[in-house]
XYZ file of C-alpha atoms in Angstrom:
403
model
C 48.175 50.523 61.086
C 50.894 50.367 63.747
C 54.638 50.445 63.255
C 56.755 47.488 64.412
C 60.400 47.453 65.383
C 61.511 47.131 61.761
C 61.777 50.517 60.018
C 59.015 50.914 57.471
C 57.128 47.823 58.579
C 53.463 48.053 59.427
C 51.146 45.565 61.062
C 47.417 45.117 60.600
C 44.906 46.641 62.977
C 42.231 43.946 62.616
C 41.830 40.183 62.271
C 41.034 40.257 58.544
C 44.211 42.180 57.803
C 46.358 39.802 59.850
C 44.814 36.793 58.110
C 45.580 38.400 54.754
C 49.196 38.869 55.848
C 49.380 35.220 56.912
C 48.134 34.153 53.466
C 50.880 36.232 51.878
C 53.493 34.650 54.126
C 52.413 31.021 53.558
C 54.063 30.512 50.127
C 57.202 32.275 51.338
C 57.379 29.956 54.327
C 56.859 26.927 52.047
C 59.869 28.044 49.997
C 61.950 28.314 53.168
C 60.872 25.000 54.729
C 64.028 23.068 53.848
C 66.193 25.878 55.183
C 64.139 26.091 58.386
C 64.555 22.344 58.920
C 68.277 22.495 58.285
C 68.727 25.340 60.766
C 66.639 23.497 63.414
C 65.183 26.869 64.363
C 63.540 29.816 62.634
C 66.080 31.981 60.795
C 66.214 35.539 62.119
C 64.621 37.038 59.018
C 61.697 34.572 59.219
C 61.110 35.657 62.829
C 61.160 39.258 61.598
C 58.616 38.405 58.900
C 56.249 36.977 61.487
C 56.824 39.850 63.883
C 56.339 42.516 61.222
C 53.153 40.806 60.035
C 51.749 41.257 63.543
C 51.461 37.547 64.332
C 52.858 37.766 67.853
C 50.368 40.437 68.936
C 47.227 38.500 68.058
C 46.417 37.403 71.651
C 47.243 40.680 73.408
C 44.371 42.857 74.551
C 43.784 46.308 73.099
C 44.918 47.864 76.381
C 48.405 46.489 75.639
C 48.319 47.467 71.975
C 47.342 44.029 70.716
C 44.787 42.830 68.203
C 42.587 40.938 70.702
C 41.724 38.217 68.189
C 39.099 35.654 69.115
C 40.153 32.017 69.456
C 38.648 31.269 66.041
C 40.559 34.144 64.452
C 43.824 33.064 66.043
C 43.373 29.475 64.920
C 42.716 30.592 61.348
C 45.953 32.574 61.338
C 47.902 29.601 62.708
C 46.236 27.244 60.225
C 47.154 29.555 57.355
C 50.795 29.818 58.423
C 51.018 26.033 58.825
C 49.875 25.651 55.228
C 53.286 27.108 54.469
C 55.439 25.614 57.221
C 54.462 23.761 60.398
C 57.490 24.836 62.440
C 56.907 28.515 61.705
C 53.248 28.210 62.650
C 54.101 26.342 65.860
C 56.553 29.062 66.874
C 53.948 31.684 65.993
C 51.308 30.287 68.341
C 53.862 29.724 71.109
C 55.411 33.146 70.674
C 52.015 34.845 70.793
C 51.104 33.162 74.094
C 52.425 36.154 76.029
C 49.167 37.861 75.192
C 47.293 35.154 77.086
C 49.710 35.096 80.020
C 49.566 38.880 80.379
C 46.014 38.587 81.765
C 47.408 36.813 84.829
C 49.771 39.698 85.642
C 49.041 43.104 87.141
C 48.502 45.489 84.244
C 51.460 47.646 85.317
C 53.748 44.604 85.292
C 52.346 43.388 81.972
C 53.167 46.734 80.367
C 56.697 46.541 81.765
C 57.356 43.016 80.496
C 55.496 43.532 77.223
C 56.332 47.125 76.204
C 55.198 46.148 72.719
C 52.709 43.413 71.736
C 55.374 42.143 69.331
C 57.239 40.734 72.342
C 57.857 36.988 71.859
C 57.304 34.404 74.601
C 58.708 30.874 74.987
C 59.142 28.316 77.739
C 57.719 25.233 79.435
C 54.750 25.550 81.792
C 55.191 22.225 83.589
C 56.680 22.846 87.058
C 60.041 21.125 86.629
C 62.112 23.876 88.245
C 63.007 24.756 91.861
C 62.049 28.208 93.167
C 63.331 29.173 96.624
C 61.431 31.962 98.367
C 63.652 34.923 99.308
C 63.029 38.555 100.213
C 61.117 40.230 97.386
C 60.854 37.162 95.178
C 62.472 33.826 94.337
C 65.778 32.233 93.327
C 64.938 30.047 90.334
C 66.990 27.061 89.151
C 66.320 24.106 86.912
C 66.300 22.562 83.475
C 63.267 22.645 81.222
C 62.614 20.792 77.944
C 60.725 21.624 74.753
C 61.201 25.394 74.839
C 59.714 26.016 71.393
C 61.037 29.319 70.078
C 63.569 29.655 72.908
C 66.265 30.547 70.362
C 64.524 33.753 69.270
C 62.223 34.805 72.121
C 62.340 37.904 74.333
C 60.947 36.461 77.586
C 60.795 32.953 79.022
C 58.004 31.586 81.209
C 58.840 28.496 83.262
C 56.949 26.385 85.763
C 58.529 25.544 89.105
C 57.619 24.225 92.531
C 58.084 26.688 95.371
C 60.288 25.994 98.392
C 61.071 27.929 101.551
C 64.177 27.161 103.583
C 64.640 24.128 101.357
C 61.242 22.651 102.199
C 58.086 22.442 100.043
C 56.043 25.631 100.406
C 52.323 25.179 101.047
C 49.818 27.757 99.802
C 48.744 30.015 102.715
C 45.084 29.230 102.099
C 45.797 25.524 102.392
C 44.608 24.780 98.858
C 47.938 23.310 97.753
C 50.396 21.401 99.950
C 53.208 22.202 97.510
C 52.650 25.385 95.566
C 53.797 25.821 91.978
C 53.650 28.868 89.766
C 55.017 30.424 86.593
C 58.162 32.571 86.509
C 58.966 35.192 83.873
C 62.652 35.729 83.096
C 64.439 37.819 80.492
C 65.861 35.591 77.751
C 69.379 36.923 78.451
C 69.357 35.120 81.811
C 68.646 31.729 80.248
C 71.165 29.239 78.879
C 69.957 27.262 75.851
C 71.108 23.657 75.409
C 71.401 22.947 71.678
C 69.861 19.461 71.723
C 66.912 19.784 69.314
C 67.656 16.886 66.924
C 64.303 15.334 66.081
C 62.260 13.373 63.582
C 59.894 16.241 62.781
C 59.024 19.830 63.675
C 62.752 20.353 63.364
C 62.552 24.083 62.759
C 60.923 24.968 66.082
C 64.195 25.205 68.005
C 62.487 23.484 70.942
C 65.705 23.088 72.895
C 66.206 22.416 76.577
C 67.207 25.427 78.643
C 68.579 26.015 82.122
C 68.694 28.676 84.819
C 70.902 28.689 87.890
C 69.896 30.756 90.922
C 68.231 33.521 88.878
C 66.368 36.097 90.959
C 62.736 36.564 89.907
C 60.753 39.397 91.536
C 57.445 38.374 93.092
C 55.515 40.508 90.580
C 57.104 38.583 87.689
C 55.344 35.379 88.775
C 51.793 34.250 88.135
C 49.409 31.337 88.319
C 46.441 30.429 86.167
C 44.163 30.436 89.169
C 44.063 34.235 89.445
C 43.295 36.824 86.760
C 45.024 40.091 87.666
C 44.623 41.949 84.407
C 41.597 42.551 82.236
C 39.101 39.648 82.443
C 37.724 38.207 79.236
C 37.488 35.120 77.016
C 41.287 34.787 76.767
C 41.860 35.236 80.512
C 41.211 31.529 80.982
C 43.556 28.678 81.963
C 42.976 26.785 78.711
C 43.388 29.762 76.376
C 47.028 29.136 75.459
C 46.228 25.664 74.064
C 43.109 26.368 71.993
C 44.721 27.472 68.733
C 47.625 25.016 68.665
C 45.618 22.500 66.636
C 45.572 25.058 63.815
C 49.060 23.753 62.973
C 47.678 20.260 62.421
C 44.758 21.558 60.348
C 47.039 23.639 58.143
C 49.337 20.706 57.411
C 46.418 18.400 56.605
C 44.973 20.972 54.204
C 48.347 21.390 52.496
C 48.737 17.627 52.085
C 45.214 17.278 50.674
C 45.780 20.005 48.104
C 49.172 18.537 47.148
C 47.748 15.040 46.636
C 44.795 16.331 44.595
C 47.091 18.300 42.317
C 49.196 15.212 41.639
C 46.154 12.978 41.109
C 44.749 15.356 38.498
C 47.735 14.939 36.187
C 49.399 11.587 36.938
C 48.883 8.473 34.799
C 49.503 4.925 36.059
C 52.558 3.724 34.144
C 51.496 0.084 34.344
C 47.901 0.438 33.134
C 47.788 3.807 31.401
C 44.788 4.789 33.547
C 44.699 8.402 34.678
C 44.775 8.742 38.457
C 41.808 11.087 38.357
C 39.749 8.199 36.939
C 41.096 5.622 39.389
C 38.719 4.306 42.077
C 41.426 4.112 44.774
C 42.534 7.707 44.294
C 38.964 8.971 44.250
C 37.907 7.124 47.409
C 41.075 7.916 49.374
C 40.894 11.614 48.610
C 37.173 11.729 49.369
C 37.601 9.921 52.696
C 40.459 12.201 53.742
C 38.531 15.301 52.696
C 35.500 14.140 54.686
C 37.627 13.542 57.778
C 39.241 16.941 57.415
C 35.939 18.788 57.020
C 34.376 17.055 60.019
C 37.437 17.598 62.204
C 37.849 21.237 61.246
C 34.140 21.838 61.814
C 34.375 20.383 65.313
C 37.339 22.603 66.189
C 35.743 25.833 65.044
C 32.276 24.904 66.259
C 33.478 24.263 69.815
C 35.580 27.427 69.769
C 32.684 29.592 68.613
C 30.364 28.284 71.312
C 32.964 28.715 74.041
C 33.725 32.269 72.920
C 30.034 33.135 72.687
C 29.497 32.263 76.353
C 32.692 33.898 77.642
C 32.290 37.074 75.591
C 28.785 37.518 77.023
C 30.274 37.649 80.506
C 29.767 34.010 81.369
C 32.301 31.522 82.694
C 33.354 28.067 81.592
C 30.925 26.724 84.175
C 28.092 28.200 82.098
C 28.854 25.748 79.315
C 27.123 22.393 79.391
C 29.457 19.498 80.255
C 29.399 18.438 76.599
C 30.230 21.967 75.386
C 33.069 22.332 77.866
C 34.596 18.994 76.917
C 34.178 19.690 73.191
C 37.163 22.025 72.869
C 39.905 19.696 74.167
C 38.301 16.703 72.466
C 38.240 18.588 69.157
C 41.862 19.681 69.348
C 43.123 16.171 70.199
C 41.073 14.797 67.311
C 42.518 17.450 64.980
C 46.090 16.425 65.747
C 45.383 12.739 65.327
C 43.203 13.093 62.251
C 45.835 15.252 60.584
C 48.395 12.503 61.124
C 45.944 9.929 59.747
C 45.168 12.010 56.660
C 48.820 12.608 55.874
C 49.586 8.908 56.357
C 46.844 7.787 53.959
C 47.879 10.332 51.347
C 51.497 9.266 51.787
C 50.443 5.713 50.940
C 48.298 6.902 48.041
C 51.257 8.665 46.414
C 53.442 5.635 47.127
C 57.134 5.921 46.219
C 56.752 9.563 45.219
C 56.246 10.350 48.924
C 59.526 8.973 50.226
C 61.966 11.448 48.687
C 63.092 14.273 50.944
C 62.316 16.635 48.083
C 58.630 15.759 48.518
C 56.706 17.811 51.077
C 54.908 14.579 52.033
C 58.102 13.409 53.742
C 58.169 16.502 55.951
C 54.415 16.503 56.602
C 54.557 12.847 57.691
C 57.374 13.569 60.121
C 55.818 16.814 61.366
C 52.367 15.370 62.076
C 53.870 12.333 63.805
C 56.015 14.579 65.985
C 53.321 17.116 66.896
C 51.074 14.253 68.019
C 53.597 13.568 70.785
C 52.898 16.969 72.371
C 51.012 16.998 75.676
C 47.928 18.544 74.040
C 47.493 15.482 71.789
C 47.896 12.797 74.444
C 45.455 10.370 76.041
C 45.586 12.375 79.275
C 43.475 15.015 77.522
C 40.921 12.378 76.548
C 40.993 10.989 80.099
C 40.421 14.466 81.521
C 37.458 15.146 79.247
C 35.988 11.701 79.837
C 36.439 11.944 83.593
C 34.799 15.381 83.598
C 31.816 14.064 81.661
C 31.466 11.252 84.184
C 31.853 13.489 87.223
C 35.227 11.959 88.065
C 38.717 13.468 88.495
C 40.426 14.915 85.381
C 44.148 14.176 85.272
C 44.877 17.380 83.332
C 42.079 19.678 84.396
C 43.672 22.814 82.984
C 42.589 21.717 79.479
C 39.031 22.178 80.764
C 39.846 25.447 82.522
C 40.040 23.727 85.911
C 42.798 25.009 88.201
C 43.314 23.889 91.762
């Protein structure tokens, strides 16, 4: 067991222990869900709970003091946390992404930026900023959206296009006519714009943020095309997106259990027929359960196969086209199936779903909102389909393709 920053707190040393901690946290997070929504961010003590449980260290390698969890193990932790609260689970997977990004930094720099694997990351990877090349580094400016966890993180990673003397900077090897990369900045140098007023996932604090002419040393930048740290299954361009669908799976499981519990005891007031004996309730629950089991199986099956190949020293190119496309296809399907399951259960429970005191109200809003994230969009399906057909993926990074 390793000590965290909180006196007396200990974190697990293995995946099974972390999963057990997540299971302990889930009911506590469920109790705090209304408060988390009202705050529009994670309260400080909830962040401390996640940090002390060891959640943010799950993707860091052992050389940086992390738990080095497999993709399957990480997704199970995220799924378990989401059973309690979707926003907390979303912030957990985003905050833990520093462990993935550390593989693209020199090990010395990674140890400097992440002195402890409990360090929390946030930010937007899309290159919406402007980075001017100067001696020793860059001057970074811009505004980025959807910085999940930006209100409680330690470091911020932001994508930006590179310029030199005000003109687009081309990669020296000619591979990119306008180079972009990621920039790591201490949270204290970032201004948060408090504009996170949304339909769902309200507790993620996914505010816009800005930087104005912030100096970023060259060594605090990285790209997904070059692994500088320890190679391995998580040192891959798609690694930071694999476990995100655990949030959707956890919410779907929570909604299924909630609906079953109600159906076991409720009696139709018009007919006197118990819901548990009603054909509609039986079929709806069975259909939703079947969809959940198939979707969850696809997620974990694709993750296991991918990890098997990478852990044996192979690359993503060693997967068959179908195996390589399976991971992004499975995670998109998980998001969308979760929304479908929650919607059907919402209709099954009818008017009892519409009150804000019902968790169905929050789960409906959360699943609808998370399906708007880039990882659940048609561009992922297009990329997988194009790859299978030997054409050009629009979002190749979801397949581990970086140009």
